[in-house]
Structures are given as structure tokens and as C-alpha cells.
Tab-separated table of C-alpha atoms in Angstrom:
chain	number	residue	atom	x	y	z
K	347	UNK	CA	120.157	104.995	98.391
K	348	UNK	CA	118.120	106.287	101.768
K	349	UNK	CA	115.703	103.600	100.577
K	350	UNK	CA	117.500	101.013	100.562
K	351	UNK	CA	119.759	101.606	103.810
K	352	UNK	CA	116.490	102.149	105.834
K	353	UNK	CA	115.525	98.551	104.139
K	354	UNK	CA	118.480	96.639	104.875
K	355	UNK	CA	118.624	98.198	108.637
K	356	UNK	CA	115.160	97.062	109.173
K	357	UNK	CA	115.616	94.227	107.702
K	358	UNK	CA	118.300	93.002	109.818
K	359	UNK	CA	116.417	94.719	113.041
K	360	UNK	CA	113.694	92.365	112.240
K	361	UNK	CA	115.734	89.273	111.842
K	362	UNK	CA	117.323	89.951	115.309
K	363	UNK	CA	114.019	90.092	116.651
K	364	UNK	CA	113.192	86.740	114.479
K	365	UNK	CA	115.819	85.061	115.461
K	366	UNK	CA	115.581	86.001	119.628
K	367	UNK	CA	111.569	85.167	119.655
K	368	UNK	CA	112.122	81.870	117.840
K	369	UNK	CA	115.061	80.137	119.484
K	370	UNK	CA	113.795	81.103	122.922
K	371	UNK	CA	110.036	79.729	122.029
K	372	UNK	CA	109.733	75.727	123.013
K	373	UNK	CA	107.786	75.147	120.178
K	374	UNK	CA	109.397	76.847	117.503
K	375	UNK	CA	113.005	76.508	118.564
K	376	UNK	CA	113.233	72.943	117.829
K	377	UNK	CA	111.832	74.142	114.246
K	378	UNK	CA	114.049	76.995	113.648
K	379	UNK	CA	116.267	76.808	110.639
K	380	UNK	CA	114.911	73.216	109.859
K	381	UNK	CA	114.854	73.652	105.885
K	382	UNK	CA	118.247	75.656	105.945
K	383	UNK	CA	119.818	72.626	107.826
K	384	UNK	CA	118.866	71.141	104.150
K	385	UNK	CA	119.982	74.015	102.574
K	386	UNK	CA	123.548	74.572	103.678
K	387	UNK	CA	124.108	70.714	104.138
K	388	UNK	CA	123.435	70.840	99.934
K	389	UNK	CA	125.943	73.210	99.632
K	390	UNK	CA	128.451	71.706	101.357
K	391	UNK	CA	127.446	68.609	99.006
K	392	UNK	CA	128.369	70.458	95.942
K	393	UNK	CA	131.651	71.580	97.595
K	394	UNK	CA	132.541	68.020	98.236
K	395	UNK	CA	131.475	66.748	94.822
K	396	UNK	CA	128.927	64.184	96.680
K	397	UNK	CA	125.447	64.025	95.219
K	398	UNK	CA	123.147	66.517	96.324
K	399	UNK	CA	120.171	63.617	96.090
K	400	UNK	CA	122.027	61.754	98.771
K	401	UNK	CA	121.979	64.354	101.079
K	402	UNK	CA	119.331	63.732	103.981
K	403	UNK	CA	119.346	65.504	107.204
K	404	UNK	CA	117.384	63.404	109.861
K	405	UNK	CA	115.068	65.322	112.422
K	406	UNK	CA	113.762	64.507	115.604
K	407	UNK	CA	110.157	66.140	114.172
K	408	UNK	CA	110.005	65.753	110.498
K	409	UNK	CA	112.374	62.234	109.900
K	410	UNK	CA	114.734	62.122	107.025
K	411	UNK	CA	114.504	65.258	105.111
K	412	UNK	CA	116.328	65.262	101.523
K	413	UNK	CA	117.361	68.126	99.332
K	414	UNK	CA	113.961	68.988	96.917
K	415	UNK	CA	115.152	71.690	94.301
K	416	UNK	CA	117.514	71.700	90.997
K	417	UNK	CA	121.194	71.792	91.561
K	418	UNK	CA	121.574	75.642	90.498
K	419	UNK	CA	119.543	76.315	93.413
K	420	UNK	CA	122.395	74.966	95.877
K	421	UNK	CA	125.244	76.308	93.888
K	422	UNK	CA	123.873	79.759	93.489
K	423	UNK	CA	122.009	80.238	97.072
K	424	UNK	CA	123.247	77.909	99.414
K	425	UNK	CA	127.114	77.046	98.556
K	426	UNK	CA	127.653	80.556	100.126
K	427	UNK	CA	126.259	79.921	102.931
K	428	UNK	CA	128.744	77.041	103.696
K	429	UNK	CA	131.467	79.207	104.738
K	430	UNK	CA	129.606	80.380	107.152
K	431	UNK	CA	128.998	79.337	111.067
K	432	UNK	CA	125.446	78.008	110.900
K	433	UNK	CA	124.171	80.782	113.434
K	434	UNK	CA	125.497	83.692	110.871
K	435	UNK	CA	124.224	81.639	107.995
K	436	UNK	CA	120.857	82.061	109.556
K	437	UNK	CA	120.990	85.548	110.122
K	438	UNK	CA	122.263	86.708	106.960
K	439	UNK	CA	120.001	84.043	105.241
K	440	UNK	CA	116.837	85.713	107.150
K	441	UNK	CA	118.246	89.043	106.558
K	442	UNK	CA	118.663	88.710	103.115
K	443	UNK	CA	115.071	87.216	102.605
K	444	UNK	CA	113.745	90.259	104.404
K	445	UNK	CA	115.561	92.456	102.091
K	446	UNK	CA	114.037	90.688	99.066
K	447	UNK	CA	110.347	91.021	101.089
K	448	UNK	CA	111.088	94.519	101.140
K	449	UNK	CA	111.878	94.966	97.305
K	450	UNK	CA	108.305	92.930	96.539
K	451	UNK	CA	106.966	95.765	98.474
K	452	UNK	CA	108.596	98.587	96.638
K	453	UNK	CA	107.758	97.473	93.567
K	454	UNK	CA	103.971	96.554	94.729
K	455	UNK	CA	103.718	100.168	95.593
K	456	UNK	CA	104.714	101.179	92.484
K	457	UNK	CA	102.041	99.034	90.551
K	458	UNK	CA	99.850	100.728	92.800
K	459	UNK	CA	100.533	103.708	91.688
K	460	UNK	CA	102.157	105.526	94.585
K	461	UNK	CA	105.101	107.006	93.048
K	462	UNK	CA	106.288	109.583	95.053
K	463	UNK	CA	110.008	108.962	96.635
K	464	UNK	CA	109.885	109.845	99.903
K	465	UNK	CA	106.217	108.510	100.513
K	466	UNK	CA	106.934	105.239	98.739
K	467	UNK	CA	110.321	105.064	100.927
K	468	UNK	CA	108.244	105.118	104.027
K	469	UNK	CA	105.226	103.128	102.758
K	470	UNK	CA	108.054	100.256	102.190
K	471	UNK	CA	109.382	100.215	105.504
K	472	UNK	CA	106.429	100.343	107.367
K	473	UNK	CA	104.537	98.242	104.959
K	474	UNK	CA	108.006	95.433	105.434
K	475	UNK	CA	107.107	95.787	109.076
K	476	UNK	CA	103.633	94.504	108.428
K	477	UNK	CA	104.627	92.094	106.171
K	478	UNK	CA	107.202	90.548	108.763
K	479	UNK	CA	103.666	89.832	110.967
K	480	UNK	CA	102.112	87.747	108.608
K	481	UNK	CA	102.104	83.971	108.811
K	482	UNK	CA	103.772	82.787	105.809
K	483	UNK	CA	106.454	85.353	106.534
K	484	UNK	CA	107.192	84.247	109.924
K	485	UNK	CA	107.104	80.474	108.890
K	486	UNK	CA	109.316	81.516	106.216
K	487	UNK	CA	111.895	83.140	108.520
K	488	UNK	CA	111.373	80.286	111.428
K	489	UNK	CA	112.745	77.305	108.708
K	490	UNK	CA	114.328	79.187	106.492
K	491	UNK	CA	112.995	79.044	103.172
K	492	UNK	CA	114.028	80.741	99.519
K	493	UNK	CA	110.214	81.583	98.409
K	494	UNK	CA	110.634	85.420	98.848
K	495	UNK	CA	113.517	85.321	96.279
K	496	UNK	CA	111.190	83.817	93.806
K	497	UNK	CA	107.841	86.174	94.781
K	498	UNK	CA	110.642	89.222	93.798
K	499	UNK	CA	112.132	87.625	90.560
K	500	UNK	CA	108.616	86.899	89.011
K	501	UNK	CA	107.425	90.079	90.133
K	502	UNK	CA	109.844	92.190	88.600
K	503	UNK	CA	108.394	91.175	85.331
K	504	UNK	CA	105.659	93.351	86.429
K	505	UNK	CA	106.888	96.406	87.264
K	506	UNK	CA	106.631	99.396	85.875
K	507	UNK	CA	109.069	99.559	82.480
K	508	UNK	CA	110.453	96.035	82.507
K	509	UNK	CA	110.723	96.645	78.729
K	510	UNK	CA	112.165	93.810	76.373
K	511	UNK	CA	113.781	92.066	79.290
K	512	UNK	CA	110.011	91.547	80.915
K	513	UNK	CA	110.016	87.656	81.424
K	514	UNK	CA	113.811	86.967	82.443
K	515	UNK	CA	112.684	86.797	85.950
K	516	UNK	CA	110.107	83.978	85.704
K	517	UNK	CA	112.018	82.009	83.610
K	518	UNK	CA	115.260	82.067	86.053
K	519	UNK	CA	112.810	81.386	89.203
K	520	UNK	CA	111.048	78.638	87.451
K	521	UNK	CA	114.228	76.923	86.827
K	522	UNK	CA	115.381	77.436	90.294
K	523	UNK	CA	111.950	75.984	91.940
K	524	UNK	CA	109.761	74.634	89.400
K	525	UNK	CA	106.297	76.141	90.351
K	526	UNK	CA	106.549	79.818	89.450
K	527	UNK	CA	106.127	77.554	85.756
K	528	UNK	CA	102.801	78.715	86.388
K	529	UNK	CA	103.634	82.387	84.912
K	530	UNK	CA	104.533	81.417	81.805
K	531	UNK	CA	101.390	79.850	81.190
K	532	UNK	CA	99.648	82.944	81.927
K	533	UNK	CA	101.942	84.518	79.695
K	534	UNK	CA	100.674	82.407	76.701
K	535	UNK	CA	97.018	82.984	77.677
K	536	UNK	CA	96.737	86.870	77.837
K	537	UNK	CA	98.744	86.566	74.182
K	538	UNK	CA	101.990	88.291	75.638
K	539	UNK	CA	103.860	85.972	73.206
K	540	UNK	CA	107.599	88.084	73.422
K	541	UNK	CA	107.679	87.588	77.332
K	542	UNK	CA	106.384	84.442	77.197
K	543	UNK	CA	109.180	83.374	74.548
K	544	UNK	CA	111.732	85.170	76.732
K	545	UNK	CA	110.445	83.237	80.328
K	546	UNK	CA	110.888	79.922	78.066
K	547	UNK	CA	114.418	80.963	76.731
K	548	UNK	CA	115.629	82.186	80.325
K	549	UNK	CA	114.469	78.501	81.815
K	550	UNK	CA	115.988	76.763	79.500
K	551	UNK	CA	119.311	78.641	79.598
K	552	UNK	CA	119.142	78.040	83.517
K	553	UNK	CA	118.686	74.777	83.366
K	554	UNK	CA	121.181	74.541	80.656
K	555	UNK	CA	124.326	76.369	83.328
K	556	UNK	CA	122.879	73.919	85.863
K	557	UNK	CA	123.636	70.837	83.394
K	558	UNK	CA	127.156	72.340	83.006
K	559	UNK	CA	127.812	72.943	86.546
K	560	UNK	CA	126.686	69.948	87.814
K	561	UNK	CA	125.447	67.250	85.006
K	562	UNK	CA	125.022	64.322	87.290
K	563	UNK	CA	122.524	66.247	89.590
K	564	UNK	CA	120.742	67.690	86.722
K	565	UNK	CA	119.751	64.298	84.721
K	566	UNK	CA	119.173	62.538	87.939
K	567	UNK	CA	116.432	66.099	88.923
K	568	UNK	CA	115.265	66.944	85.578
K	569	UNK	CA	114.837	63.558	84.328
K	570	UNK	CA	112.183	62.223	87.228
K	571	UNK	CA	112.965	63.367	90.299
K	572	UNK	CA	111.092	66.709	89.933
K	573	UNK	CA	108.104	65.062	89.750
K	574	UNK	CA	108.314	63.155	92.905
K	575	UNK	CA	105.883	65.508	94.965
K	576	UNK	CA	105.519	63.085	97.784
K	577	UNK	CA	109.233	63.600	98.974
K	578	UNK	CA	108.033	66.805	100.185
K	579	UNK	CA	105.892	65.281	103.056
K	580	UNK	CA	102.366	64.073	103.572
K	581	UNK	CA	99.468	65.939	101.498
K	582	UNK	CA	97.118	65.494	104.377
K	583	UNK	CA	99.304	67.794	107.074
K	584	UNK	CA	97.921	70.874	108.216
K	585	UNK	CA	100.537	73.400	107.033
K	586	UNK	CA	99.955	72.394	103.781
K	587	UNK	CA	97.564	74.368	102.733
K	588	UNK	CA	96.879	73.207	98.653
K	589	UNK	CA	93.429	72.275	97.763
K	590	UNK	CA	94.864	68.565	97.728
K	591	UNK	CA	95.813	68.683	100.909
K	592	UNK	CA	92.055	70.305	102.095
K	593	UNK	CA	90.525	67.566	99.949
K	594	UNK	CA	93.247	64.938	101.924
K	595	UNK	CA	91.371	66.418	105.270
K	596	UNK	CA	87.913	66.146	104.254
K	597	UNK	CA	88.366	62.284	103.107
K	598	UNK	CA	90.633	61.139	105.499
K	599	UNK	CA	93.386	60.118	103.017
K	600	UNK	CA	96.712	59.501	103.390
K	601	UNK	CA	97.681	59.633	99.653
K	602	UNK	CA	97.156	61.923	96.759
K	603	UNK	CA	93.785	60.552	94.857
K	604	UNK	CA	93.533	60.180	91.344
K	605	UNK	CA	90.588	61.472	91.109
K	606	UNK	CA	91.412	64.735	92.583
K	607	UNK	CA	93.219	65.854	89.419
K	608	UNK	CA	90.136	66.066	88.056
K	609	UNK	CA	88.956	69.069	90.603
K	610	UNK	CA	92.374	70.161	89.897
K	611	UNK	CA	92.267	70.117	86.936
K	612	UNK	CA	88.663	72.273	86.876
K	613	UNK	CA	90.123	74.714	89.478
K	614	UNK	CA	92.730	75.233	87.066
K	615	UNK	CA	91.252	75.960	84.150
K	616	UNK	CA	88.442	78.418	86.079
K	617	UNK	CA	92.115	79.917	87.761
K	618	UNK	CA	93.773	81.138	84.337
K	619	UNK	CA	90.381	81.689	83.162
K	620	UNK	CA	90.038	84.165	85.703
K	621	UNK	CA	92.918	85.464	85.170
K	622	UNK	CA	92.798	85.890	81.487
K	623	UNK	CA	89.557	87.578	82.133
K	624	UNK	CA	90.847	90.727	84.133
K	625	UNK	CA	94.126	90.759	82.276
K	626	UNK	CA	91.778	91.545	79.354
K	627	UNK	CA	89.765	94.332	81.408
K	628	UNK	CA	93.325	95.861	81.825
K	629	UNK	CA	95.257	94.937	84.922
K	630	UNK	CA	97.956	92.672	83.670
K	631	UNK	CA	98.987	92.493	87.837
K	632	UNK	CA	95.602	91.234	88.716
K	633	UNK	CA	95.550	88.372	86.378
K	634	UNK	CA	99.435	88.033	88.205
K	635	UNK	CA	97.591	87.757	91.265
K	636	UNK	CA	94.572	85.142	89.911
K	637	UNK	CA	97.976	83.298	88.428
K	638	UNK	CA	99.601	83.036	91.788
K	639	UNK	CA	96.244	81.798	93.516
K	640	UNK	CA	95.893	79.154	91.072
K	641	UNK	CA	99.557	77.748	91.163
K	642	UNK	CA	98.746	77.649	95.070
K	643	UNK	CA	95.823	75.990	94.771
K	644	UNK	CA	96.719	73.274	92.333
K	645	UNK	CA	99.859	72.413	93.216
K	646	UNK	CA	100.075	69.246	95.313
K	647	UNK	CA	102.137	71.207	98.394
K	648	UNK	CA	101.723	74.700	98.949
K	649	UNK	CA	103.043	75.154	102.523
K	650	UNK	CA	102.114	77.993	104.744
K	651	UNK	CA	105.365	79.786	103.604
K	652	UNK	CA	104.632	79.186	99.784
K	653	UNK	CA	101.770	81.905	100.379
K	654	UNK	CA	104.445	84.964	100.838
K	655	UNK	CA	103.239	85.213	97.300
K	656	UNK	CA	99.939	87.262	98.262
K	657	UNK	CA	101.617	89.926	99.222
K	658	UNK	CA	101.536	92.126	96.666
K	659	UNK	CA	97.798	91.453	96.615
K	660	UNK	CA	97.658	92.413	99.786
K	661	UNK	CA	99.979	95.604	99.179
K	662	UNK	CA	97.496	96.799	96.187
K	663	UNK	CA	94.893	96.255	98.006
K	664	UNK	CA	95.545	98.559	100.624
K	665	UNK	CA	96.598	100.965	98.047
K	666	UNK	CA	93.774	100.447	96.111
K	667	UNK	CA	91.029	101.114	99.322
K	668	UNK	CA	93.233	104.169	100.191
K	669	UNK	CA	92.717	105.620	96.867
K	670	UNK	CA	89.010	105.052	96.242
K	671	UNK	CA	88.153	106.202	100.136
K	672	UNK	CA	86.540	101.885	100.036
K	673	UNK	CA	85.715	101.071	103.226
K	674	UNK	CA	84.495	97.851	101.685
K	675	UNK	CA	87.804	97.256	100.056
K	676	UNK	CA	89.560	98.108	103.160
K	677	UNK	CA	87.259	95.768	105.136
K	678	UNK	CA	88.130	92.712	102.520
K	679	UNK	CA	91.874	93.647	103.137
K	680	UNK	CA	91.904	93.587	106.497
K	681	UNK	CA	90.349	90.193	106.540
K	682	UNK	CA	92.638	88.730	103.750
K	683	UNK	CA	95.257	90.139	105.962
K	684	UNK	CA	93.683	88.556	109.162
K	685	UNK	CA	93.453	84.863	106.682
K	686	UNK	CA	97.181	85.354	106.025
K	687	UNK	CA	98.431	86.137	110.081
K	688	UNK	CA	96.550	83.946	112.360
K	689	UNK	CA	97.134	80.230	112.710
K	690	UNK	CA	93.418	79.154	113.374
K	691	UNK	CA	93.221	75.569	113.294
K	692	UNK	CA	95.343	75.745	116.033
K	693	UNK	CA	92.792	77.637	118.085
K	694	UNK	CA	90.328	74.602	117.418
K	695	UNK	CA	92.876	72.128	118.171
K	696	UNK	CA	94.060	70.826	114.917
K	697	UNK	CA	97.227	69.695	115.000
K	698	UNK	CA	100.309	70.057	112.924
K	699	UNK	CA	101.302	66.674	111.468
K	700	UNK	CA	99.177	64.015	112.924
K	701	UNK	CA	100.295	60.931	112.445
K	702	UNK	CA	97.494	59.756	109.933
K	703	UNK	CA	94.387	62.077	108.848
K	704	UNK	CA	91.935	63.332	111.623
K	705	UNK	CA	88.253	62.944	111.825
K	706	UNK	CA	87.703	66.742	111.540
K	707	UNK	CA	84.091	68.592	112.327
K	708	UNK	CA	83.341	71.066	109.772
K	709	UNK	CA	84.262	73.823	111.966
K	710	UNK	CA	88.097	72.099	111.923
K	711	UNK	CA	88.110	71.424	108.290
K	712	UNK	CA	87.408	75.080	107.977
K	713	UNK	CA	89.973	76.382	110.527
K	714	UNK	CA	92.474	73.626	108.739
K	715	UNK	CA	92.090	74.869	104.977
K	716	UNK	CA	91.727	79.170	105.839
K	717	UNK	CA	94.175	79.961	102.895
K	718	UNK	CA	92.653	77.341	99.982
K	719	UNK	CA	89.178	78.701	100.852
K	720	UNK	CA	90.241	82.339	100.211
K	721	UNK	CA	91.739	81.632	97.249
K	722	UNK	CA	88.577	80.140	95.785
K	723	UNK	CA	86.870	82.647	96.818
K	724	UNK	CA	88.968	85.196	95.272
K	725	UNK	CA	89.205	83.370	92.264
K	726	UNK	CA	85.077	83.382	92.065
K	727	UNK	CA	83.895	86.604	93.672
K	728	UNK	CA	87.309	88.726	91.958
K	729	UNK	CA	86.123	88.875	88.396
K	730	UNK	CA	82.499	90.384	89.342
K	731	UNK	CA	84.488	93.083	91.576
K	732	UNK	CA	86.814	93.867	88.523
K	733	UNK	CA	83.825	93.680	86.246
K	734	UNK	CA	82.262	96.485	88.580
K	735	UNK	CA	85.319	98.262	89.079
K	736	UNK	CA	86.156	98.957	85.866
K	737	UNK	CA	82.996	99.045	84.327
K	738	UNK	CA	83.570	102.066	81.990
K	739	UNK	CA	86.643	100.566	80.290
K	740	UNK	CA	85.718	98.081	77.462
K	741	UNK	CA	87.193	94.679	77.629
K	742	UNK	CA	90.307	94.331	76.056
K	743	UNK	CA	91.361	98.129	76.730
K	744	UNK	CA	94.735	98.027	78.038
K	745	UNK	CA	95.331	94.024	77.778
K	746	UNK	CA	98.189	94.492	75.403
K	747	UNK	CA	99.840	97.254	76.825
K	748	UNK	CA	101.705	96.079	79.816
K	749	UNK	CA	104.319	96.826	82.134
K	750	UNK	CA	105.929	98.654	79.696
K	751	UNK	CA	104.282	102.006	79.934
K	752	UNK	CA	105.989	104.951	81.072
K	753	UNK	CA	105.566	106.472	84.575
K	754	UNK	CA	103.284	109.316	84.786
K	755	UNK	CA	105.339	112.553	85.299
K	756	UNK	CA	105.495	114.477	88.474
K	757	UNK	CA	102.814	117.081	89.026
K	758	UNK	CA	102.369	120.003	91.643
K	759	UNK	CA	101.217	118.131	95.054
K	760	UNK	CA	97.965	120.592	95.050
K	761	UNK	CA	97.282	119.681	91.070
K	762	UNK	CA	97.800	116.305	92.494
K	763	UNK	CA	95.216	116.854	95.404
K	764	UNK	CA	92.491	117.925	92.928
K	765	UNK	CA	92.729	115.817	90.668
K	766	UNK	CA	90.850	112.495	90.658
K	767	UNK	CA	92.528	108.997	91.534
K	768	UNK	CA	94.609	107.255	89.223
K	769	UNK	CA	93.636	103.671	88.003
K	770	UNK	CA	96.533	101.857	88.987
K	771	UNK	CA	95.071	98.602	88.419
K	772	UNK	CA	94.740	99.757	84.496
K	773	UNK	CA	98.166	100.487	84.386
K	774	UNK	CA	100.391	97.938	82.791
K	775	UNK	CA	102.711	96.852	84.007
K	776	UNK	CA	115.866	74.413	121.474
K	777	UNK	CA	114.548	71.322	123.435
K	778	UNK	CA	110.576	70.691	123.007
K	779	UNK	CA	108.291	70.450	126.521
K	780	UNK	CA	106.253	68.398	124.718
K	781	UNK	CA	106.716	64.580	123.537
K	782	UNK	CA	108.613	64.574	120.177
K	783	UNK	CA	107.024	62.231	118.019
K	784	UNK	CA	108.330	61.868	114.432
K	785	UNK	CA	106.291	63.274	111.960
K	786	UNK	CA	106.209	63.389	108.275
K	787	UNK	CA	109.132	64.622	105.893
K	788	UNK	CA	108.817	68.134	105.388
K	789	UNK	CA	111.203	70.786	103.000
K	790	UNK	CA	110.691	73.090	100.592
């Protein structure tokens, strides 16, 4: 209970202090809330029985922006919201998200292996606090968006002791936004054929209540619209940080190439590879973690705010080069960390949604594509790390026990202190100053 009050308080400090930077910056004020605009606009659509494909909020820096997710989404999240003023929308929206932030940290911790109460308490707040400066988390507060809801549904299905019921939570996020789809794959690849079966069935019964809540919608998403990627704005923008949108930089397009699902495609396969991989050397929430770099990477859009999904990487990470005294870890965490808070490309004057691709040097093209190239390189120097890491445990040890081992029991804090580290990783599981020029559509 002292947890979670000391969440929720600092969560809604933190929002405050979101909300009062923001709407007083020139830049960002004319931004804030733009994707909840969307949001509460859809649920006011299904109160009024109009179709929530119709719905299109125009604005002055993005254009026409329509609704982009499944109808459940709107009924579930966003009709709330409706009775609501807009302003108190926000805040409880923001609020809320922060809340959810602070649960994927909780639970991070505790696939870490810290499981001490008190410690753990603390480690959450100050560790939401941290979290809250990162650059998909402030993006993600400054429009708006619902991806921290999905980063703490799939992740519950790797806590510790998720049990029979492990796989509910990616299957009710993937129908909700399509691209946590990605988990279920993984599912089928490490052979964890009961969760994966249970992901599938919870999907399907989600999009089943959204077909009886609102049947119109659902044909009109599920049969084409959901594949309409483009309505989400142009690949080649900066803030979209897929490897599409790096390979839209580099060539100068203004459209997605065919030939780039190819490289996709690769990337793909060498992702759940990956991620098979150190899921077989015994960390089920590493090959998680290869999973979410690969969904980033290959889908067409993965906005700045999409990437709240590394942080429980990040989280472990910190854990991990606490417990093995690493100043090499820690030195590779504070640079992911540095990756995931600054906004370089603005730095080398890149801007945010030209109007048509850039003729980038290489020292822009670098600055504009930080989070793909991070990925990739997580992707190829993580399994050599893991290999080294866990060196003394055969392949394969661990891979089918998951998250549903038992915590450790509590020992005497001085047995603790001389004993050696635990493996968690082993364990399973406003009005602009500027010229407003329209720029591309941009939600979700």
C-alpha cells in the first residue's frame, strides 16, 4: 500500500511539473496533448454513435490527424476521458500513464532480482523519477500517448509467478495496438507453446468484445484499415525513429520502398534469432528485450514515444552493473540511457518534419537515426555479452522454465551480504514564435 501511494503521489507531482514546463514552452505548447485531442475526440465518437474512422482533428503542425487504433481502444481508454474538461483529461491521462511507468519499474526490479520491500519501494520511485527524464517518456507525456499501458500489460507476462495466466497481457495489448503482435511470435520461437496459445486466445477474445461493442468500426479496422501504415505520417520524419524511416533519410525518399522489406525482413529474422538465442541460455526477459528491439526496428513507424519500451532494459541493466560491481556494464547503461534522453539531431540542426527528405551529412544521418543504431547494435554485440556472461550455464539450461518460478525466500541481510550475487537474468520469469508550417500527419 506505502508503495503504491508514494507512486501515485509522484506520479501526479511529476505530471504537474509536465504539464507547467510544456504549456509554458513555445515549442512544445503548441504540441501538448496533440494525440489526446485524437484520443478524447474518438471517444466522444463512440458516445455519439458516429464512426470513429471519420473522426479527424485538423492541426496547425501536423494537418488532418485521424483516429489509428481498434475501436476497443476508444471505448475502454478514451470514452472516459470524455466526461472530462480537456485540461483534467490531460492530467489524469498523464497521471495515469506515469502510474503505469511506475508499475513497469516495479516489476523490472523484480526480474532483476531486487526483492526486498522497502528497497524495491524506493528503487521504484526514484528509478520513476529517472524514467520521467528520458525522451520517449517526455514525448509520451507532451502528446499524450497510451504506449506505457501496453509496455506494462506485455510485461506482466514476465514477472515473477505469472503462472497459467502468463500470456493474457500480450494478447489484450496486441488487440488494443497491433504491434506488441510481436510477443507472440517470440512466444512460438522459444517453444513456450501454453502462453503462446493463451496470447492468441486473449487477442482473439478482444477483438471478438470489440466486434460486439462496436461491429461497424471493427470490419471497417480489422478488415484493411490496420494495415494502412502511411496514415500515421511520413516514414522519412525525424521522430520516427524505425529502421525504415533511417533508410527513408539515407535515400532521400518520400515513400516506403519495396525493397526495404527485404532488410526488414533480414533484421527480423537476425532480431528473433537473437532473441531465441539468449532465451535458450536462460533469460526468458532478455530475449523480451531482443523481441521489443526488433518490433521497433521493423515496424514501419516507431516514434520517439514507441521506445518507452526499453525501459526495463534499461532498469536491469542498472541492476545488473550494481550487482556484478561492472563498471563496463554501468558505462554501456549510462550511454543507452544518454541514447534514450537527448534529442541530438536537433543539436546538428535536423529538423522535425521537413517538408520532403533532407540532404543529410553522415554526421546528421547519425544524429537523425540514434535509437535504430542502438538497437542494431544491441541486437549484434548482445548475444556475445550473454554468451560471456553466462558462460558456465549450458545452452538450453533454464529456457523452459520461465516466469513461473518461485521467489527466492528471505534470508538474514548479513547471510545475504556474504553470499555471492544472484543471476537474475537466469531467473525465469500555446502560440509558436516560429512560422507554423503544416507538416505531415502524425498519431499514434
Amino acid at each position: 500500500m506505502l508503495t503504491w501511494s508514494a507512486v501515485t503521489v509522484t506520479a501526479f507531482a511529476l505530471a504537474l511539473v509536465a504539464q507547467a514546463v510544456y504549456t509554458s514552452d513555445p515549442h512544445w505548447g503548441i504540441r501538448y496533448m496533440a494525440d489526446l485531442w485524437v484520443y478524447v475526440a474518438s471517444g466522444q465518437a463512440v458516445r455519439d454513435g458516429v464512426s470513429l474512422y471519420d473522426v479527424v482533428i485538423m492541426s496547425p503542425l501536423y494537418g488532418p490527424m485521424p483516429y489509428l487504433y481498434p475501436p476497443l481502444t476508444a471505448v475502454v481508454l478514451f470514452v472516459p476521458l470524455t466526461f472530462l474538461p480537456f485540461g483534467a483529461a490531460g492530467l489524469v491521462w498523464n497521471t495515469a500513464t506515469l502510474i503505469a511507468l511506475g508499475a513497469v519499474v516495479w516489476i523490472s526490479l523484480g526480474i532483476a532480482g531486487v526483492l526486498r520491500t522497502r528497497t524495491r519501494t524506493v528503487l521504484t520511485v526514484v528509478g520513476l523519477v529517472l524514467v520521467f527524464c528520458l525522451l520517449p517518456t517526455r514525448i509520451h507525456l507532451i502528446f499524450g500517448q497510451i504506449n506505457a499501458f501496453l509496455v506494462l500489460l506485455v510485461l506482466l507476462d514476465f514477472r515473477r509467478g505469472a503462472g497459467r495466466w502468463r500470456g493474457i497481457g500480450i494478447g489484450v495489448a496486441a488487440a488494443l495496438k497491433v504491434t506488441p503482435m510481436i510477443f507472440i511470435v517470440y512466444l512460438l520461437i522459444t517453444g513456450q507453446w501454453r502462453a503462446a496459445r493463451t496470447a492468441v486466445l486473449a487477442f482473439l477474445g478482444t477483438v471478438a468484445v470489440g466486434f460486439a461493442v462496436a461491429p461497424r468500426d471493427s470490419l471497417e479496422y480489422w478488415g484493411g484499415l490496420v494495415f494502412e501504415s502511411s496514415r500515421a505520417g511520413a516514414v522519412y520524419a525525424t521522430p520516427n525513429q524505425s529502421l525504415a524511416s533511417a533508410m527513408a533519410r539515407v535515400f532521400r525518399s518520400e515513400v516506403f520502398a519495396t525493397w526495404w522489406l527485404v532488410v526488414l525482413a533480414v533484421v527480423g529474422v537476425l532480431g528473433l534469432a537473437v532473441a531465441r538465442y539468449v532465451h535458450h541460455r536462460g533469460s526468458d526477459f532478455l530475449g523480451f528485450c531482443a523481441a521489443v528491439l526488433t518490433g521497433l526496428l521493423v515496424s514501419p513507424v516507431s516514434w520517439e514515444h514507441h521506445w518507452v519500451y526499453v525501459v526495463p532494459l534499461l532498469v536491469w541493466l542498472a541492476v545488473r552493473a550494481h550487482q556484478r560491481r561492472s563498471a563496463g556494464l554501468a558505462a554501456v547503461t549510462v550511454l543507452l540511457s544518454a541514447v534514450f534522453t537527448l534529442r541530438v539531431f536537433w543539436w546538428v540542426g535536423v529538423q522535425e518534419f521537413p517538408p520532403e527528405p533532407m540532404d543529410l551529412n553522415p554526421w546528421q544521418q547519425l544524429a537523425s537515426s540514434m535509437m535504430p543504431v542502438a538497437a542494431l547494435l544491441l541486437l549484434l554485440l548482445g548475444p556475445l555479452w550473454v554468451r560471456h556472461e553466462f558462460r558456465s550455464r549450458p545452452a538450453g539450461a533454464g529456457a523452459g522454465a520461465v516466469a513461473q518460478a518461485p521467489a527466492p525466500a528471505r534470508v538474514p541481510a548479513s547471510a545475504a551480504a556474504a553470499a555471492p550475487a544472484p543471476d537474475p537474468a537466469a531467473t525465469p520469469p500555446a502560440t509558436s514564435t516560429t512560422p507554423v508550417v503544416p507538416e505531415p500527419t502524425r498519431s499514434g
